[in-house]
PDB file of C-alpha atoms in Angstrom:
ATOM      1  CA  UNK A   1     275.164  91.659 105.673  1.00 70.00           C
ATOM      2  CA  UNK A   2     272.328  91.486 108.171  1.00 81.00           C
ATOM      3  CA  UNK A   3     274.825  91.830 110.996  1.00 89.00           C
ATOM      4  CA  UNK A   4     276.331  94.923 109.388  1.00 91.00           C
ATOM      5  CA  UNK A   5     272.893  96.497 109.145  1.00 92.00           C
ATOM      6  CA  UNK A   6     272.241  95.758 112.817  1.00 91.00           C
ATOM      7  CA  UNK A   7     275.529  97.347 113.875  1.00 92.00           C
ATOM      8  CA  UNK A   8     274.753 100.403 111.762  1.00 93.00           C
ATOM      9  CA  UNK A   9     271.311 100.815 113.361  1.00 93.00           C
ATOM     10  CA  UNK A  10     272.881 100.380 116.789  1.00 93.00           C
ATOM     11  CA  UNK A  11     275.419 103.127 116.048  1.00 93.00           C
ATOM     12  CA  UNK A  12     272.658 105.427 114.813  1.00 93.00           C
ATOM     13  CA  UNK A  13     270.675 104.779 117.989  1.00 94.00           C
ATOM     14  CA  UNK A  14     273.706 105.615 120.118  1.00 92.00           C
ATOM     15  CA  UNK A  15     274.291 108.821 118.150  1.00 91.00           C
ATOM     16  CA  UNK A  16     270.644 109.852 118.587  1.00 89.00           C
ATOM     17  CA  UNK A  17     271.055 109.413 122.344  1.00 89.00           C
ATOM     18  CA  UNK A  18     274.172 111.586 122.168  1.00 87.00           C
ATOM     19  CA  UNK A  19     272.356 114.273 120.174  1.00 85.00           C
ATOM     20  CA  UNK A  20     269.549 114.287 122.757  1.00 83.00           C
ATOM     21  CA  UNK A  21     272.114 114.830 125.500  1.00 79.00           C
ATOM     22  CA  UNK A  22     273.755 117.703 123.629  1.00 78.00           C
ATOM     23  CA  UNK A  23     270.384 119.270 122.705  1.00 74.00           C
ATOM     24  CA  UNK A  24     269.309 119.126 126.365  1.00 72.00           C
ATOM     25  CA  UNK A  25     272.580 120.755 127.473  1.00 65.00           C
ATOM     26  CA  UNK A  26     272.041 123.568 124.969  1.00 62.00           C
ATOM     27  CA  UNK A  27     269.886 125.383 127.547  1.00 61.00           C
ATOM     28  CA  UNK A  28     272.898 125.399 129.880  1.00 60.00           C
ATOM     29  CA  UNK A  29     276.077 125.075 127.787  1.00 56.00           C
ATOM     30  CA  UNK A  30     278.549 124.055 130.492  1.00 55.00           C
ATOM     31  CA  UNK A  31     280.125 121.188 128.537  1.00 50.00           C
ATOM     32  CA  UNK A  32     281.257 123.445 125.674  1.00 48.00           C
TER      33      UNK A  32
END
């Protein structure tokens, strides 16, 4: 169970990094 929680937090962290990338590219939407 603890391992599952750790994986979940890791996924969330990765998604946050992704969101930051997308939010930073919003000023110059070239990836869309």
